[in-house]
Coordinates of N, CA, C and O and ligand atoms in Angstrom, one line a residue:
M1 N 102.2 69.6 65.2 CA 103.8 69.3 64.7 C 103.8 70.1 64.0 O 103.3 71.1 63.3
P2 N 105.6 70.5 64.0 CA 106.4 71.3 63.5 C 105.9 70.9 62.0 O 105.9 70.3 61.3
L3 N 106.5 72.0 60.7 CA 106.0 72.3 60.1 C 107.1 72.0 59.1 O 107.4 71.2 58.3
A4 N 108.3 72.0 59.8 CA 109.7 71.3 59.3 C 109.9 69.7 59.6 O 110.7 69.3 60.3
A5 N 109.0 69.4 59.6 CA 108.7 67.5 59.6 C 109.3 66.3 58.7 O 108.6 65.3 58.8
P6 N 109.7 66.9 57.7 CA 110.1 65.9 56.6 C 110.1 64.6 57.3 O 110.4 63.3 56.9
N7 N 111.2 64.4 57.8 CA 111.5 62.7 58.4 C 111.5 62.2 59.2 O 111.2 61.3 59.5
Y8 N 110.1 62.9 59.8 CA 109.4 62.0 61.4 C 108.3 61.2 60.1 O 107.9 61.3 58.9
C9 N 108.4 60.1 60.8 CA 107.8 58.7 60.0 C 105.6 59.4 59.8 O 105.6 60.2 60.9
P10 N 105.5 58.9 58.3 CA 104.1 58.8 58.3 C 103.6 58.9 58.7 O 102.7 59.7 59.1
C11 N 103.4 57.4 59.8 CA 102.0 57.7 60.9 C 102.1 58.4 61.9 O 100.8 58.3 63.0
G12 N 102.9 59.4 61.8 CA 102.3 60.8 62.9 C 103.4 60.4 64.3 O 102.9 60.3 65.5
S13 N 104.1 59.5 64.5 CA 104.4 59.0 65.4 C 105.8 60.3 66.3 O 106.1 59.9 67.5
T14 N 105.7 61.1 65.5 CA 106.9 62.4 66.0 C 108.5 61.3 65.9 O 109.0 61.7 66.9
V15 N 108.2 60.5 65.4 CA 109.6 60.0 65.4 C 110.0 59.5 63.9 O 109.3 59.4 63.1
A16 N 111.6 59.2 63.9 CA 111.3 59.4 62.5 C 111.7 57.9 61.7 O 111.8 57.1 62.2
A17 N 111.6 58.0 60.6 CA 110.8 56.9 60.0 C 111.7 55.7 59.9 O 111.8 54.7 60.2
S18 N 113.1 56.5 59.9 CA 114.2 55.0 60.3 C 114.4 55.0 61.6 O 114.3 53.2 61.6
Q19 N 113.4 55.3 63.0 CA 113.5 54.8 63.6 C 112.2 54.2 64.0 O 111.4 54.1 65.1
C20 N 111.2 53.7 62.8 CA 109.9 53.8 63.4 C 109.6 52.8 61.9 O 109.9 51.8 62.0
C21 N 108.5 52.8 60.9 CA 107.8 52.4 60.3 C 109.0 51.8 59.5 O 108.5 50.3 58.8
S22 N 109.8 52.6 59.1 CA 110.7 52.1 58.1 C 111.4 50.6 58.2 O 112.1 49.7 57.8
R23 N 111.6 50.3 59.2 CA 111.9 49.3 60.2 C 111.8 48.0 59.6 O 111.7 47.0 59.3
F24 N 110.0 48.3 59.4 CA 109.3 47.3 59.1 C 109.4 47.4 57.4 O 109.2 46.3 57.1
I25 N 109.0 47.8 57.4 CA 108.4 47.9 55.6 C 109.6 47.8 54.8 O 109.9 47.0 53.5
Y26 N 110.8 48.2 55.1 CA 111.9 48.0 54.3 C 113.0 47.5 54.8 O 113.7 46.9 54.3
Q27 N 113.6 47.5 56.3 CA 114.6 46.2 56.6 C 114.3 45.1 57.3 O 115.2 44.3 57.5
G28 N 113.4 44.8 57.1 CA 112.2 43.8 57.4 C 112.6 42.7 58.8 O 112.3 42.0 58.9
Q29 N 112.5 44.9 59.6 CA 111.8 43.9 61.2 C 111.0 43.1 61.0 O 109.9 43.8 60.7
A30 N 110.4 42.5 62.1 CA 108.7 41.8 62.3 C 108.3 43.2 63.5 O 109.0 43.3 64.6
A31 N 107.2 43.7 63.2 CA 106.1 45.0 64.3 C 106.5 43.4 65.1 O 105.6 42.3 65.8
S32 N 106.6 43.7 66.9 CA 106.3 43.2 67.4 C 104.4 43.2 68.5 O 104.1 42.3 69.2
T33 N 103.7 44.5 67.8 CA 102.6 44.9 68.4 C 102.0 44.8 67.2 O 102.5 45.4 66.3
A34 N 100.7 44.9 67.6 CA 99.3 44.7 66.3 C 99.6 46.5 65.9 O 99.3 46.3 65.5
L35 N 99.7 47.1 67.0 CA 99.4 48.4 66.8 C 101.0 48.7 66.1 O 101.1 49.8 65.0
E36 N 101.9 48.4 66.3 CA 103.2 48.6 65.9 C 102.9 48.1 63.6 O 103.6 48.8 63.1
L37 N 102.3 47.4 63.5 CA 102.0 47.0 62.3 C 101.3 47.6 61.7 O 101.7 48.1 60.5
M38 N 99.7 48.0 62.8 CA 98.5 49.1 62.4 C 99.3 50.5 61.3 O 99.5 50.5 60.6
R39 N 100.3 50.7 62.3 CA 101.4 52.1 61.9 C 101.7 52.1 60.6 O 101.9 52.6 60.1
S40 N 102.6 51.0 60.7 CA 103.4 50.2 59.7 C 102.6 50.2 58.4 O 102.9 50.9 57.4
R41 N 101.4 49.5 58.2 CA 100.9 49.4 57.1 C 100.3 51.2 56.7 O 100.3 50.7 55.8
Y42 N 99.6 51.7 57.4 CA 99.5 53.3 57.5 C 100.6 53.9 56.0 O 100.4 54.2 55.2
S43 N 101.7 53.5 57.0 CA 103.1 54.5 56.3 C 103.0 53.8 54.6 O 103.2 54.3 54.0
G44 N 103.1 52.8 54.8 CA 102.7 51.6 53.1 C 102.5 51.9 53.1 O 102.8 51.9 51.0
H45 N 101.0 53.0 52.7 CA 99.9 53.1 51.5 C 100.8 54.9 52.3 O 100.7 54.9 50.2
V46 N 101.3 55.5 52.6 CA 101.8 56.4 51.9 C 103.0 56.4 51.1 O 102.7 57.2 50.3
C47 N 103.6 55.3 51.6 CA 105.1 55.0 50.6 C 104.6 54.5 49.4 O 106.0 54.3 48.6
G48 N 103.4 54.2 49.4 CA 103.3 53.0 47.9 C 103.6 51.9 48.1 O 104.2 51.5 47.3
A49 N 104.1 51.3 49.3 CA 105.2 50.0 49.6 C 103.0 48.8 49.7 O 103.3 47.9 50.8
I50 N 103.7 48.8 48.0 CA 102.2 47.5 48.6 C 103.2 46.3 48.3 O 101.7 45.3 48.9
E51 N 103.7 45.4 47.9 CA 104.2 44.4 48.2 C 104.1 44.1 49.7 O 104.0 43.2 50.5
Y52 N 105.0 45.0 50.6 CA 104.8 45.3 52.0 C 102.8 45.4 53.2 O 102.6 43.9 53.6
L53 N 102.4 45.9 52.1 CA 100.4 45.4 52.4 C 99.8 43.8 52.1 O 99.3 44.0 52.9
W54 N 101.0 43.8 51.2 CA 100.3 42.0 50.4 C 101.1 41.0 52.0 O 100.2 40.0 51.9
E55 N 102.1 41.6 51.8 CA 103.0 40.8 52.9 C 102.3 40.2 53.8 O 102.3 39.6 54.8
T56 N 101.8 41.7 54.7 CA 101.9 41.7 56.3 C 100.2 41.4 56.1 O 99.4 41.6 57.4
W57 N 99.4 40.6 55.2 CA 98.1 41.0 54.8 C 97.8 39.4 55.3 O 98.3 38.2 54.6
S58 N 96.8 38.9 56.2 CA 96.9 37.5 56.8 C 96.6 37.0 55.2 O 95.7 36.7 54.8
E59 N 97.4 35.1 55.5 CA 97.1 34.9 54.3 C 95.2 33.8 54.3 O 95.0 33.3 52.9
S60 N 95.2 34.2 55.5 CA 93.6 33.6 55.3 C 92.7 34.6 55.1 O 91.4 34.1 54.6
T61 N 93.3 36.0 54.9 CA 91.7 37.0 54.0 C 92.0 37.5 53.2 O 91.4 38.2 52.5
R62 N 93.7 37.1 52.8 CA 93.8 38.2 51.6 C 93.8 37.6 49.9 O 93.5 38.2 49.2
H63 N 93.0 36.9 50.2 CA 91.7 36.7 49.1 C 90.8 37.1 48.4 O 90.3 37.3 47.6
R64 N 90.1 38.1 50.0 CA 89.4 39.0 49.1 C 89.7 40.4 48.8 O 88.9 40.8 48.1
T65 N 91.2 40.3 48.4 CA 91.5 41.9 47.9 C 92.9 41.2 47.0 O 93.2 39.9 46.3
S66 N 93.8 41.8 46.7 CA 94.5 41.3 45.3 C 95.6 42.6 45.7 O 95.6 43.7 46.0
I67 N 96.9 42.3 45.0 CA 97.6 43.4 45.4 C 97.2 44.7 43.7 O 97.6 45.9 44.7
A68 N 96.9 44.5 43.1 CA 95.7 45.8 41.8 C 95.2 46.2 43.2 O 95.1 48.1 42.8
A69 N 94.3 45.8 43.6 CA 93.1 46.5 44.4 C 93.6 47.5 45.8 O 93.9 48.2 46.2
I70 N 95.2 46.7 46.4 CA 96.1 47.6 47.1 C 96.6 48.7 47.1 O 96.4 50.1 47.2
R71 N 97.3 48.3 45.6 CA 97.6 49.5 45.1 C 96.5 50.6 44.7 O 97.1 52.0 44.7
E72 N 95.7 50.5 43.7 CA 94.8 51.3 43.7 C 94.4 52.2 45.0 O 94.3 53.7 44.8
W73 N 93.4 51.2 46.4 CA 93.6 52.0 46.8 C 94.9 52.8 47.6 O 94.2 54.2 48.2
A74 N 96.1 52.8 47.6 CA 97.5 53.2 48.6 C 97.7 55.0 47.3 O 97.8 55.6 48.5
T75 N 97.2 54.5 45.9 CA 97.6 55.0 45.8 C 96.4 56.3 45.1 O 97.5 57.2 44.2
S76 N 95.0 56.1 45.0 CA 94.6 56.3 45.2 C 94.1 58.4 45.1 O 93.2 58.9 45.1
C77 N 94.6 58.3 46.5 CA 94.7 59.1 47.4 C 95.9 60.2 48.0 O 96.9 59.6 47.8
E78 N 95.6 61.1 48.5 CA 97.3 61.7 49.4 C 96.0 61.2 50.4 O 95.6 62.1 51.1
W79 N 97.5 60.9 51.3 CA 97.4 60.6 53.1 C 97.7 60.6 53.7 O 98.6 62.0 53.5
L80 N 97.0 62.0 53.9 CA 97.3 63.3 55.4 C 97.7 63.3 57.0 O 98.4 63.8 57.6
G81 N 96.6 61.8 57.6 CA 97.3 61.6 58.8 C 97.0 60.4 59.1 O 96.2 60.2 58.5
L82 N 97.6 58.9 60.2 CA 97.0 58.7 61.4 C 96.8 58.8 62.4 O 96.9 60.0 63.3
E83 N 95.3 58.4 63.2 CA 95.3 58.4 64.5 C 95.0 57.4 65.3 O 93.8 57.3 64.7
I84 N 95.3 57.1 66.4 CA 95.3 55.9 66.9 C 94.0 56.2 67.9 O 93.8 57.0 68.5
L85 N 92.4 55.9 67.9 CA 92.3 56.0 69.1 C 91.9 54.7 70.0 O 91.0 55.3 71.0
D86 N 92.2 53.8 69.7 CA 91.9 52.3 70.9 C 92.5 51.5 70.5 O 92.3 50.6 69.2
W87 N 92.7 51.1 71.2 CA 93.9 48.5 70.9 C 93.6 48.7 72.1 O 93.2 48.6 73.2
Q88 N 93.2 47.2 71.3 CA 92.9 46.3 72.4 C 94.3 44.5 72.6 O 93.5 44.3 70.8
G89 N 94.3 44.4 73.1 CA 95.1 43.6 73.2 C 96.8 43.5 72.0 O 96.8 44.6 72.1
G90 N 96.9 42.7 71.1 CA 97.9 42.9 69.8 C 99.0 42.8 70.3 O 100.2 43.8 70.1
G91 N 99.5 42.5 72.4 CA 100.5 43.2 72.8 C 102.0 41.6 72.4 O 101.7 40.7 71.9
H92 N 102.6 41.8 73.1 CA 103.6 40.7 73.3 C 103.6 39.4 73.4 O 103.9 38.5 73.1
S93 N 102.2 39.0 73.6 CA 102.4 37.8 74.4 C 100.5 37.4 73.7 O 100.3 36.6 74.9
D94 N 100.1 38.9 73.3 CA 98.2 38.0 72.4 C 98.9 37.4 71.5 O 100.2 37.8 70.6
S95 N 98.6 36.7 71.0 CA 98.2 36.0 69.4 C 97.1 37.2 68.3 O 96.8 36.7 67.6
Q96 N 96.1 37.7 69.1 CA 95.2 38.9 68.4 C 95.5 40.4 69.1 O 95.4 39.9 70.5
G97 N 94.5 41.4 68.2 CA 94.3 42.0 68.5 C 93.5 42.6 67.7 O 93.2 42.1 66.9
T98 N 93.2 44.2 68.6 CA 92.4 45.1 67.3 C 92.9 46.7 67.5 O 93.7 47.3 68.2
V99 N 92.7 47.2 66.4 CA 93.3 48.9 66.6 C 92.4 49.7 65.8 O 91.8 49.6 64.4
T100 N 91.9 50.6 66.5 CA 91.1 51.6 65.7 C 91.4 52.8 65.3 O 92.5 53.3 66.6
F101 N 90.9 53.4 64.6 CA 92.2 53.9 63.9 C 91.3 55.5 62.9 O 90.2 54.7 62.7
S102 N 92.0 56.0 62.9 CA 90.8 56.9 62.3 C 92.5 57.9 61.0 O 93.2 58.0 61.0
A103 N 92.2 57.5 59.5 CA 92.9 58.2 58.5 C 92.6 59.0 58.3 O 91.0 59.0 57.1
T104 N 93.0 60.1 57.3 CA 91.9 61.2 56.5 C 93.0 61.5 55.0 O 94.5 61.1 55.5
Y105 N 92.7 61.5 54.6 CA 93.1 61.3 53.9 C 92.4 62.6 52.0 O 91.1 62.6 52.4
R106 N 93.4 62.6 51.1 CA 92.3 63.8 50.6 C 92.7 63.4 48.4 O 93.4 62.0 48.3
I107 N 90.8 63.8 48.6 CA 91.0 62.7 46.9 C 90.6 64.0 46.2 O 89.2 64.7 46.7
G108 N 91.4 64.5 45.3 CA 91.4 66.6 44.5 C 90.4 66.9 45.2 O 92.0 67.6 46.3
Q109 N 90.0 68.0 45.6 CA 90.2 69.4 46.8 C 89.3 68.4 47.9 O 88.9 69.3 48.7
Q110 N 88.5 67.2 48.2 CA 87.8 66.9 49.2 C 88.8 65.7 49.7 O 89.6 65.1 49.8
T111 N 88.5 66.4 51.0 CA 89.0 65.6 52.8 C 88.1 64.4 53.0 O 86.9 64.9 53.1
H112 N 88.9 63.6 53.3 CA 87.6 62.6 53.7 C 88.6 61.8 55.1 O 89.6 61.4 55.3
R113 N 87.4 61.0 55.6 CA 88.0 60.3 57.0 C 87.2 58.5 56.9 O 86.5 58.8 56.8
H114 N 88.3 57.9 57.0 CA 88.2 56.7 57.0 C 88.9 55.7 58.0 O 89.5 55.8 58.9
L115 N 87.2 55.7 58.7 CA 87.4 55.1 60.8 C 86.9 53.6 60.6 O 86.5 53.3 59.5
E116 N 88.2 52.7 61.4 CA 88.0 51.5 60.7 C 88.8 50.7 62.5 O 89.6 51.7 63.1
K117 N 87.7 49.8 63.1 CA 88.4 49.0 64.0 C 88.8 47.5 62.8 O 88.6 46.8 62.7
S118 N 90.4 47.6 63.1 CA 91.0 46.3 62.2 C 91.0 45.7 63.1 O 92.0 45.5 64.5
A119 N 91.3 43.8 62.9 CA 91.6 43.1 63.7 C 93.1 43.0 62.8 O 93.1 42.3 61.9
F120 N 93.8 42.8 64.0 CA 95.5 41.8 63.4 C 95.2 39.8 64.6 O 94.2 40.1 65.3
C121 N 95.9 39.2 63.7 CA 96.2 38.1 63.9 C 97.7 37.7 64.2 O 98.3 38.4 63.5
R122 N 98.4 36.3 65.1 CA 99.8 35.9 64.4 C 99.8 35.7 64.1 O 98.9 34.7 64.1
E123 N 100.5 35.3 62.6 CA 100.5 33.6 62.0 C 102.0 33.5 61.7 O 102.9 34.0 61.4
N124 N 102.5 32.0 62.4 CA 104.2 32.2 62.8 C 104.8 33.1 63.2 O 105.5 33.2 62.3
G125 N 104.1 33.5 63.9 CA 104.8 34.6 64.8 C 104.4 35.8 64.5 O 105.4 37.0 65.4
F126 N 104.1 36.1 62.7 CA 103.9 37.9 62.4 C 103.0 37.7 62.8 O 101.9 37.4 62.4
W127 N 102.6 39.6 63.0 CA 101.6 40.0 63.2 C 101.1 40.1 61.8 O 102.0 40.9 60.8
R128 N 99.9 39.6 61.5 CA 99.2 39.8 59.9 C 98.0 41.2 60.6 O 97.3 40.5 61.5
Y129 N 97.8 41.9 59.6 CA 96.3 42.5 59.5 C 94.6 40.9 59.3 O 95.4 40.4 57.8
F130 N 94.0 41.2 59.5 CA 93.0 39.7 59.4 C 92.2 40.4 58.7 O 91.7 40.0 57.6
D131 N 91.0 41.7 58.7 CA 89.9 42.1 58.6 C 90.1 43.3 59.4 O 90.7 43.6 60.4
H132 N 88.7 44.2 59.2 CA 88.1 44.8 60.0 C 86.9 44.4 60.4 O 86.0 43.7 60.3
C133 N 86.6 44.8 61.7 CA 85.6 44.0 62.6 C 84.2 45.6 62.7 O 83.4 45.3 62.9
A134 N 85.0 46.7 62.2 CA 83.6 47.4 62.6 C 84.4 48.9 61.7 O 85.5 49.1 60.4
Ligands
ZN1 ZN1 105.3 55.4 61.7

């Protein structure tokens, strides 16, 4: 990625944020696939869009977290990048899907890699983060 890429979306798509995750985080558009939602939730962490992260968490599982916990996790580190490793389902005609990804972040001088397989579900027609399955 070129060095002068401040306008690229934080999710690493090499598309401007306004054409990518900002549409979902700030413009109220609905992600049409689980992968789009996944990318926008990563960008939400980068931007500190805590409300968005809360709203896109499934109502059936978000009792396991809290807005405070989401804020703590999103803002406690510097997010360096997202890499999508695999995905299954989560398409236009699906009601469930999984996305396997690696997110790199830094706390102080230490760089960490968060590897996760996330499960997504449709709720009232909208893609929501359901849980992590691995
Ligand atoms: Zn994006």
